[in-house]
XYZ file of C-alpha atoms in Angstrom:
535
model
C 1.520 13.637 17.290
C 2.723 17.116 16.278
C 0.004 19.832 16.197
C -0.193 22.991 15.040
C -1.877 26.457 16.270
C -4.098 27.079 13.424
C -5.053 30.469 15.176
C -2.910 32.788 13.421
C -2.941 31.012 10.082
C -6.758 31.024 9.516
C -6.596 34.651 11.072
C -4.266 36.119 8.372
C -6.278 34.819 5.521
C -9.509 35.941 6.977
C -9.064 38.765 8.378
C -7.226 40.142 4.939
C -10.109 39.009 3.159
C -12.819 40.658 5.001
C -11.065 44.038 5.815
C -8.739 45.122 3.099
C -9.127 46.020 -1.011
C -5.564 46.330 -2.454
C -5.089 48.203 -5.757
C -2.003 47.812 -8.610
C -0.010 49.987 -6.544
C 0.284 47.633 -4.193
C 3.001 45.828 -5.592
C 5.675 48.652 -5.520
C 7.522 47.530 -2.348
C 9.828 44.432 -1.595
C 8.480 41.152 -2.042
C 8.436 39.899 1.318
C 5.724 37.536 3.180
C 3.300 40.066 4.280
C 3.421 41.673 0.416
C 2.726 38.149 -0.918
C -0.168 37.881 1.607
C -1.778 41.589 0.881
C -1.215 40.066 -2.899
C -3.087 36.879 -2.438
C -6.042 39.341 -0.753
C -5.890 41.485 -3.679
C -6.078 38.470 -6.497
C -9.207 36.790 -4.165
C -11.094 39.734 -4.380
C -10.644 40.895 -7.543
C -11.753 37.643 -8.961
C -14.656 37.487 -6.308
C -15.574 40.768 -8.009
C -14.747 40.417 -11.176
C -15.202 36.822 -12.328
C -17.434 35.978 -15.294
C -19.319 33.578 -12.899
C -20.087 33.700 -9.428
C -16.708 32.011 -7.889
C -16.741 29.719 -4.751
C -14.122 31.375 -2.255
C -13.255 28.408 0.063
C -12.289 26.296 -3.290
C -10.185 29.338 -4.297
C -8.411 29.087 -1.168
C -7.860 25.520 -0.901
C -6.079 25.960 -4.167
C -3.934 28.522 -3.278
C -2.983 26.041 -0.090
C -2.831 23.159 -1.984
C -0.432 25.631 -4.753
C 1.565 26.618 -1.575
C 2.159 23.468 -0.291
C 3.502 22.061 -4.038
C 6.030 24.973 -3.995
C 7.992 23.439 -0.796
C 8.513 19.282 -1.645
C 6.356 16.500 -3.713
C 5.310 15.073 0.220
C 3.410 18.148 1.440
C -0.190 18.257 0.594
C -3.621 19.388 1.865
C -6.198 17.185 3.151
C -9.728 17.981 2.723
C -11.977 17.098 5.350
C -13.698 13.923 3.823
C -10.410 12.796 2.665
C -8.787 12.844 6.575
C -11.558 11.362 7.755
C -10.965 8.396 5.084
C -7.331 8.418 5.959
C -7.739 8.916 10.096
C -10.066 5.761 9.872
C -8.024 3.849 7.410
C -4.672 4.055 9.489
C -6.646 3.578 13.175
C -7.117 -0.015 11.725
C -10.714 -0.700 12.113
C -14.253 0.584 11.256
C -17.810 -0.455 11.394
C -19.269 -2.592 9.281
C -20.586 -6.073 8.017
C -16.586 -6.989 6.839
C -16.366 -7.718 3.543
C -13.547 -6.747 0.446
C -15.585 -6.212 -3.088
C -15.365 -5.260 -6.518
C -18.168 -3.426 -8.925
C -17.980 -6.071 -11.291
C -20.481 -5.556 -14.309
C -22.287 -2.751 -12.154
C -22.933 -5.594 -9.848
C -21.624 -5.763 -6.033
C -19.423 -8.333 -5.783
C -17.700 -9.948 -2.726
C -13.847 -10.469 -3.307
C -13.476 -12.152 0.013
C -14.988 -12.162 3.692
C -12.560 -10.216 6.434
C -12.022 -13.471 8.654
C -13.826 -13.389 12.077
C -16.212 -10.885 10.262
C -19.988 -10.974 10.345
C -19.868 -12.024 7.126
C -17.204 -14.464 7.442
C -19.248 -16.190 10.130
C -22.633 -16.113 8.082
C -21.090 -18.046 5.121
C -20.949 -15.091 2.766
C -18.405 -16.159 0.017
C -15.967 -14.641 -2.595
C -18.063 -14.622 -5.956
C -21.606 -13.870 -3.992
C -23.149 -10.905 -5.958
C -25.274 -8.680 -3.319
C -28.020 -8.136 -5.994
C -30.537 -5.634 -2.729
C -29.643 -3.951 0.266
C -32.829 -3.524 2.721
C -34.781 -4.308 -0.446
C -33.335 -1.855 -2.761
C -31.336 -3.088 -5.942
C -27.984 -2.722 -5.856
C -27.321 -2.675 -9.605
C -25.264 0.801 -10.845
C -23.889 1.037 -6.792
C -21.347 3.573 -6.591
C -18.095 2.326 -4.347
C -19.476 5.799 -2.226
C -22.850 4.426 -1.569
C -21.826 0.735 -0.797
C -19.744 2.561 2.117
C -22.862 4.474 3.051
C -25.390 1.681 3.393
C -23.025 -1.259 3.974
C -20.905 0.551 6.944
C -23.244 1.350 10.085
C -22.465 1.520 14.240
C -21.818 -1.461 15.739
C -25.240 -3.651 16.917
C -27.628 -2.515 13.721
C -28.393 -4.798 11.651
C -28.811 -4.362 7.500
C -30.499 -6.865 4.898
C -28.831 -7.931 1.972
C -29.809 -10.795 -1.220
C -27.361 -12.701 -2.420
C -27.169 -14.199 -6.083
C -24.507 -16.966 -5.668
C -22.647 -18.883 -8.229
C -24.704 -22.533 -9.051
C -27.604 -21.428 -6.738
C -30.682 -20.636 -8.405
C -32.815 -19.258 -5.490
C -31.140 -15.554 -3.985
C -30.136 -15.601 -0.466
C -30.952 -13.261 1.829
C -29.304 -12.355 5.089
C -29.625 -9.798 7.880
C -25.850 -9.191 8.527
C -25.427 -7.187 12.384
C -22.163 -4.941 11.922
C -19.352 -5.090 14.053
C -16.083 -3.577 14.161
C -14.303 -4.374 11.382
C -9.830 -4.679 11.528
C -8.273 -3.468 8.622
C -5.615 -5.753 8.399
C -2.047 -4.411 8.012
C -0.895 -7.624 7.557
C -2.246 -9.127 3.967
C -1.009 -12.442 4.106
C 0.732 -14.511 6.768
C 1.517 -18.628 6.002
C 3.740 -21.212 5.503
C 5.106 -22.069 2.297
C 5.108 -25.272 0.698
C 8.291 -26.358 1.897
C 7.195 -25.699 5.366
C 9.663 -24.471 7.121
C 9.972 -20.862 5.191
C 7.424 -18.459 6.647
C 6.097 -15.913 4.274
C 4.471 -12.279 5.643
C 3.522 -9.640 3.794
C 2.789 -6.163 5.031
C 0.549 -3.751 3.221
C 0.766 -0.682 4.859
C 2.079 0.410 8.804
C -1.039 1.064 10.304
C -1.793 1.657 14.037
C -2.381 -2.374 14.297
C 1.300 -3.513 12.295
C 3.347 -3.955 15.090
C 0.811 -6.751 16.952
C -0.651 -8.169 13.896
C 3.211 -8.773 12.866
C 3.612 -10.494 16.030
C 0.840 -12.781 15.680
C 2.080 -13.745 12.111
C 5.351 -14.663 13.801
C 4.532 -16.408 16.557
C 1.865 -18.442 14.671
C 4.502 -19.490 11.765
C 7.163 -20.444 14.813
C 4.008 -22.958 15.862
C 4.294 -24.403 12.424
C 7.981 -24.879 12.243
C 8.866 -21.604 10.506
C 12.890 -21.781 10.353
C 13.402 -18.924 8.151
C 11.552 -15.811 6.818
C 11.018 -14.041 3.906
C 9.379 -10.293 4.804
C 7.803 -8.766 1.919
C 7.116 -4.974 1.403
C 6.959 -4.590 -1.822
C 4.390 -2.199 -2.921
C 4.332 -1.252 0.769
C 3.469 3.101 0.899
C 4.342 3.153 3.948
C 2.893 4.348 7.225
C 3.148 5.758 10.986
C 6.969 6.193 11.781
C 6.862 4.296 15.011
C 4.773 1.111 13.177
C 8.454 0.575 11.272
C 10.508 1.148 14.350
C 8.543 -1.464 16.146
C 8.551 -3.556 13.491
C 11.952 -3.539 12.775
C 12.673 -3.772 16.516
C 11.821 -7.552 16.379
C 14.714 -8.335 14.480
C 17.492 -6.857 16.225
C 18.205 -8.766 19.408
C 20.255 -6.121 21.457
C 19.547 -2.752 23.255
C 19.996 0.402 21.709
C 20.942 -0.545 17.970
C 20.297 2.643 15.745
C 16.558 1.629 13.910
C 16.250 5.113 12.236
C 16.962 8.748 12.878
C 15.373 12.142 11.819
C 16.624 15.292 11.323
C 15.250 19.238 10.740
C 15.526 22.120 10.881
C 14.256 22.728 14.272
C 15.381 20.626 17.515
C 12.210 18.870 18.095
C 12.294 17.677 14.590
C 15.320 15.553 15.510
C 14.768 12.187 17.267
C 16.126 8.559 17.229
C 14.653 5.277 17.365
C 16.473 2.497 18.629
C 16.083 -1.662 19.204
C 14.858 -2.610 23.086
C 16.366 -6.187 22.523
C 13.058 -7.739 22.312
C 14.094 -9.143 18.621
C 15.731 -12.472 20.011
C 12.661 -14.131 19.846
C 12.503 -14.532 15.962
C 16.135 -15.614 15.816
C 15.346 -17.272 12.311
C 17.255 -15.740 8.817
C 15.893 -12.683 7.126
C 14.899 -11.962 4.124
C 13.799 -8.501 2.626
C 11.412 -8.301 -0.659
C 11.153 -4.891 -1.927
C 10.887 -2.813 -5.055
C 9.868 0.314 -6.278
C 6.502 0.978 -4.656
C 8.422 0.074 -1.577
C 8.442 3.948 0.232
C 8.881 5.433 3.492
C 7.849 3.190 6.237
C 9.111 0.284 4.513
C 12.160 1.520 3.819
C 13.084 2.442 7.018
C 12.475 -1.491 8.186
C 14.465 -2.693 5.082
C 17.417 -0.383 5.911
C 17.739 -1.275 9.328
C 17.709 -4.852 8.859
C 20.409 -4.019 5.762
C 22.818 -1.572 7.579
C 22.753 -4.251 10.615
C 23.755 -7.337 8.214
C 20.210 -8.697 10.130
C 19.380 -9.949 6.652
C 19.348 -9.582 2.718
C 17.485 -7.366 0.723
C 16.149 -8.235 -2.499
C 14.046 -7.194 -5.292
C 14.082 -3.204 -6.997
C 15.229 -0.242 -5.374
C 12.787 1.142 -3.555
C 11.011 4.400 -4.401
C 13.039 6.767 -1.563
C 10.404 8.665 0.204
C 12.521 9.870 2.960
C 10.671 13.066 4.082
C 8.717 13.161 7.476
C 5.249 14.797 7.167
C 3.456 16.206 9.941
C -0.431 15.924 10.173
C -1.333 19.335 11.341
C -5.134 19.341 11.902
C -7.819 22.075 10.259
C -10.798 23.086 12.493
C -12.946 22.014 9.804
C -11.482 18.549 9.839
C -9.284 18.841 7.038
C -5.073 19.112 7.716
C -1.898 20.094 6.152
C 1.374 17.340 6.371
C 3.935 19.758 6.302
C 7.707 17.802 5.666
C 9.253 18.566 9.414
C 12.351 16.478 9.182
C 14.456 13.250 6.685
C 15.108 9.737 7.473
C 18.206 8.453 7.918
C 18.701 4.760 7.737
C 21.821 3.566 11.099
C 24.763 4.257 8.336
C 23.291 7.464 8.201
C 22.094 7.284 4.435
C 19.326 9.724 3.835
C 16.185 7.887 2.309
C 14.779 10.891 0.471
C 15.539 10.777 -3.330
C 16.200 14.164 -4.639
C 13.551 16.251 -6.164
C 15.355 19.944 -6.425
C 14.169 20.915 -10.545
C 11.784 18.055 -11.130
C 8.449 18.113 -11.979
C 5.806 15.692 -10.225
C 5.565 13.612 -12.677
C 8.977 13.461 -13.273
C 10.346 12.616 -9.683
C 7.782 9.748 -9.862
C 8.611 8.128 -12.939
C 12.024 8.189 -12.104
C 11.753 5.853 -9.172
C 10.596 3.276 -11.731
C 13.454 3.799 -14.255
C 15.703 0.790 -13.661
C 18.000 1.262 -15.585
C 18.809 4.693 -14.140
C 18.789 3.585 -10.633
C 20.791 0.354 -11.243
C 24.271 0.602 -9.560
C 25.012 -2.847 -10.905
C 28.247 -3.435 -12.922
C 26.099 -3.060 -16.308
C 25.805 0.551 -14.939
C 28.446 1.420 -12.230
C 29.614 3.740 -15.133
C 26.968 5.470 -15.499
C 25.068 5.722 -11.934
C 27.879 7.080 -9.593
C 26.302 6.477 -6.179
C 27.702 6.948 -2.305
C 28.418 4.149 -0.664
C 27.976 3.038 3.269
C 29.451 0.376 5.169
C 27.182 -1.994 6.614
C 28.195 -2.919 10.479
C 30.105 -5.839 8.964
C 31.779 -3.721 6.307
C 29.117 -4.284 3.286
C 28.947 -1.928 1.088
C 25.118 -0.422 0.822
C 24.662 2.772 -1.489
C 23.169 5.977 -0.759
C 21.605 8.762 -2.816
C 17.864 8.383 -2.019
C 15.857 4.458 -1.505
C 17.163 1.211 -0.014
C 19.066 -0.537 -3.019
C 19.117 -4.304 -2.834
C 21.586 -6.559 -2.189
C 20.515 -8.637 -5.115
C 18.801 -6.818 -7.761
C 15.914 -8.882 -9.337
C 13.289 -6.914 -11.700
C 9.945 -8.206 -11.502
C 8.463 -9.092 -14.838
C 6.249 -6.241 -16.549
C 2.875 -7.624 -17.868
C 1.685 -6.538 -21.093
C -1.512 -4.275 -21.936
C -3.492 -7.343 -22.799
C -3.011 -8.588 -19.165
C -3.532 -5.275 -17.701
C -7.272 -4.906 -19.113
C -7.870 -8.268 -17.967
C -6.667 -7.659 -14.623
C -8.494 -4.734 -14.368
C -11.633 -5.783 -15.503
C -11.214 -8.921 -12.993
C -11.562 -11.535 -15.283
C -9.597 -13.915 -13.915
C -12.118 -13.663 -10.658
C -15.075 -14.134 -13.189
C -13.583 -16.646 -14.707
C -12.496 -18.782 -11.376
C -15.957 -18.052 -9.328
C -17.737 -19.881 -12.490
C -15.473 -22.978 -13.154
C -15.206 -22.984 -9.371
C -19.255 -23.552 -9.368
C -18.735 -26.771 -12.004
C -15.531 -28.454 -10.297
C -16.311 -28.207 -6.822
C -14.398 -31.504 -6.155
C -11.316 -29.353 -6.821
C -11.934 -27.871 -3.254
C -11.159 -31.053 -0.928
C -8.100 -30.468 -0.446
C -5.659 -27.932 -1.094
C -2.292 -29.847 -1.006
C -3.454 -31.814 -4.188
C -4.842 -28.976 -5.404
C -1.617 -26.949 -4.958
C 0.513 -30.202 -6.184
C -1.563 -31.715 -9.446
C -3.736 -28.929 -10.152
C -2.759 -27.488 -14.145
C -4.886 -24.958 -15.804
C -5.716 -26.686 -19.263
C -5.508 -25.660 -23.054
C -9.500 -26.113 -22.839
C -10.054 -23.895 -20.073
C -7.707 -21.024 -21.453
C -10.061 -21.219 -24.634
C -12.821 -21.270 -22.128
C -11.559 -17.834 -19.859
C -10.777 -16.298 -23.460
C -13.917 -16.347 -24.874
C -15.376 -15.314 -20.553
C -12.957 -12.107 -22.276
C -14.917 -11.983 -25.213
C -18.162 -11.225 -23.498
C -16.376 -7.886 -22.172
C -15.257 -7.304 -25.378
C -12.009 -6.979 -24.134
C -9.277 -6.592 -27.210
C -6.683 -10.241 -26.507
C -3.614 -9.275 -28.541
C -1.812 -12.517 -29.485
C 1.369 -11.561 -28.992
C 0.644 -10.160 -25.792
C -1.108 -12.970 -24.299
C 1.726 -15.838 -25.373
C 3.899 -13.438 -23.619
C 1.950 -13.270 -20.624
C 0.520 -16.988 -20.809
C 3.004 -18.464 -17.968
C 1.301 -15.597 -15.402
C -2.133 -16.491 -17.015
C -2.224 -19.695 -16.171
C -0.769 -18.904 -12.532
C -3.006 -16.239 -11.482
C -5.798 -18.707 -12.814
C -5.234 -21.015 -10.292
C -4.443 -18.650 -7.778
C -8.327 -17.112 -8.288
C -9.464 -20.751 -8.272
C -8.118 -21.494 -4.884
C -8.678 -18.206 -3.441
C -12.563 -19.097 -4.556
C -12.771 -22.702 -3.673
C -11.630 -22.577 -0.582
C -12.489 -19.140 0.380
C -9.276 -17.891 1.809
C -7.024 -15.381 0.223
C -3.825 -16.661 2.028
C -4.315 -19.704 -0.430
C -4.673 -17.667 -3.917
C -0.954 -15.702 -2.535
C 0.363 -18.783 -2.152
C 0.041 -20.291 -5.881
C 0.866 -16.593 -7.043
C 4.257 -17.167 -4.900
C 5.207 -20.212 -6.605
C 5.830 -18.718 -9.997
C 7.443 -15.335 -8.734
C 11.151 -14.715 -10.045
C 11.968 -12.269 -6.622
C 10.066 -14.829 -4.522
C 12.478 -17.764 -5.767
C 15.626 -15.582 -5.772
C 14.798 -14.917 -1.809
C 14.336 -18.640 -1.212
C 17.980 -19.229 -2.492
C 19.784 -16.447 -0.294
C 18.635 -18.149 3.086
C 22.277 -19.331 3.433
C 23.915 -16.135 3.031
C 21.305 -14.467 5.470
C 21.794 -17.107 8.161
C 25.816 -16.407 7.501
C 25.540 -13.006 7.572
C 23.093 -12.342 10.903
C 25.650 -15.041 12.499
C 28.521 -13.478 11.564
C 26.955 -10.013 13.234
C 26.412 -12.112 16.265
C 22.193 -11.386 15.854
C 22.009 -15.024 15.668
C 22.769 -18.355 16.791
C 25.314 -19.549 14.270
């Protein structure tokens, strides 16, 4: 990783604040980069001196960095300390802690689900379980802040927590010893129900992707897994060399182009390419993405494009092509200064442009379908460059991975949004869950016979009603197909206490996820054709 002297940066700013007092006249010379610095010293203590109130100099400065760092690209930011420390632990892939996902549900700690393998996976802590004390002390009104505080802890101590569970009258209490935690990369990773397509979906390229990938793999090839549909969709991104590796397992020969950078200075400009390792998972490819899709992401859906390895399909993605450097602070904080752009093996740059645009312009752009579109509906109005694929595809340029079959994702409605956010749905399941728990012998009937009824979408309305949560009608008959599907996707992820189950009913009803299913032909053709499979 890249570092920085932070030496002679720190020393500029300091020194010119503790030594110097610039008047007006100051500004009479050329504007160059020692003027603008005497300038800054000038404006800091002027308002130290002058301000109505009594100003607090380091958050003056970190503004000034943060206003610096704005001027040069949308991907350049400052860190604060307590924010890197969030990051640094979030992308190591692991913490400290009694593993558990939750939700402040009603000012009540709820569990979502139980990290498998966790402590309290293996104590029998379940989604729905509302931890009511911690070490005796009510948890009602937690902050998400202090559940991190009291809930995460080294490795060995122990902490006490009571349980209120669904249908149990009596609270629970356990004494949970922490362990280290995994933050899973890797969000879901099963078969689907016509087993023999595996289904894995990344969440972000952490430190861990690359092996947790290959366990997902090799575990779906145990269960028959003949072809594979990859999904990054709403995938940020990640570490650079997380997508290379990942990618890597799909391209069967030595030293095919993965991705390349390039800078302004020579260190800035590397490549990444395949080590051959990718015959293994000789099975067809397919590529879900869409516009949350960025960076990391894109750099595995491009190389598996440009390589005719598979099919893309889904939205363009959002076309953060920019490298950023993490150059660490003394203090713990750090600056990710854009060193270099991607460029996917056809040499199409990833990076949108941004040149003129405001922030929240350049990000509601990557969600404007119809301006991204080069379909025939627009080809007259989007003129885009175009790349040859290494079998002579056509793939288009100008900033994010464009799919090879563009299907939009259907946009819920407000009414579904407030629900969603309030988590509803979860309420709603964990209670009906409590009544029905026949329903949670056995998931294959469940999956197969299992309808959400007109009684119990009266019954999850009026579960609304106590939130007074505003159901606008024709909102919800819009949205009633996705009701009923993420109802039973809550119910199984509750029942049987495994999340992998609630993404699988989701998948059933999702437009992208059945489009995939239908290209496996064309992928198998395609990755044949390109000699990256058997035919």
């Amino acid at each position: 990783m890249k570092r920085l002297s932070t030496v002679g940066f720190l020393l500029v700013f300091s020194l010119g604040i503790v030594t110097f007092i610039w008047g007006p006249d100051l500004f009479a010379e050329g504007e160059n980069v020692g003027m603008q610095l005497q300038k800054l010293n000038y404006i800091l203590r002027t308002v130290r001196d002058n301000y109505v109130e009594d100003p607090e100099e380091s958050k003056i400065l970190e503004g000034a960095i943060r206003g610096m760092l704005e001027e040069l690209d949308p991907h350049s930011v400052y860190i604060p300390a307590e924010e890197q420390k969030k990051i640094a632990e979030q992308f190591k892939g692991e913490f400290e802690g009694i593993g558990i996902t939750f939700s402040i549900q009603n000012k009540w700690l709820t569990v979502i689900s139980p990290i498998p393998g966790t402590p309290s996976d293996r104590l029998g802590i379940r989604a729905g379980d509302k931890i009511v004390k911690i070490d005796g002390v009510s948890a009602y009104g937690i902050s998400n802040d202090e559940v991190f505080s009291k809930l995460r802890g080294k490795k060995g101590t122990t902490v006490n927590v009571t349980i209120n569970r669904p249908g149990i009258e009596v609270p629970l209490d356990f004494t949970i010893t922490r362990d280290t935690i995994p933050i899973f990369s890797v969000g879901a990773a099963l078969m689907m129900p016509d087993k023999e397509t595996g289904y894995v979906k990344i969440n972000q390229f952490t430190g861990t992707t690359d092996k947790e990938v290959i366990h997902a793999l090799d575990s779906l090839q145990g269960l028959g897994m003949r072809q594979l549909l990859l999904d990054l969709r709403g995938n940020p991104g990640g570490y650079l060399d997380q997508a290379w590796k990942v990618a890597d397992l799909f391209l069967p020969r030595e030293n095919m182009m993965i991705v390349y950078t390039k800078g302004r200075t020579p260190r800035s400009n590397a490549e990444y390419r395949s080590t051959g390792i990718g015959g293994k998972y000789d099975v067809p490819v397919v590529v879900l993405i869409n516009h949350g899709s960025a960076s990391a992401s894109e750099i595995v859906s491009g190389a598996i494009q440009d390589h005719d390895r598979g099919l893309v399909v889904g939205e363009r993605s959002f076309g953060k092509g920019l490298v950023q450097t993490p150059y660490p602070m003394p203090d713990g904080s750090a600056v990710r200064i854009t060193t270099a752009k991607y460029y996917t093996p056809t040499g199409r740059c990833i990076q949108r442009p941004y040149d003129g645009k405001s922030d929240q312009d350049y990000v509601a752009e990557a969600y404007a379908d119809d301006l991204l579109d080069p379909t025939p509906a627009h080809e007259d109005t989007v003129k885009r460059e175009t790349y040859k694929t290494d079998g002579g595809r056509v793939v288009f340029g100008g900033g994010g991975i464009t799919p090879d079959s563009t299907i939009h994702s259907g946009k819920l409605t407000g009414t579904t949004a407030r629900l969603l956010s309030k988590r509803v749905y979860f309420d709603y399941a964990t209670d009906f869950a409590v009544h029905h728990p026949d329903l949670g012998q056995d998931f294959d009937k469940f999956l197969n016979d299992f309808e959400v009824t007109d009684a119990m979408l009266g019954e999850f309305r009026a579960h609304a009603a106590t939130d007074s949560i505003e159901i606008k009608e024709d909102e919800w008959t819009k949205d009633l197909e996705f009701t009923k599907n993420n109802l039973k996707g809550e119910l199984a992820g509750v029942l049987f206490n495994d999340r992998d189950l609630y993404v699988m009913v989701r998948l059933q009803t999702d437009d992208q996820v059945a489009a995939a299913q239908r290209m496996f032909g064309v992928a198998k053709d395609l990755a044949a054709g390109a000699g990256l499979m058997p035919k």
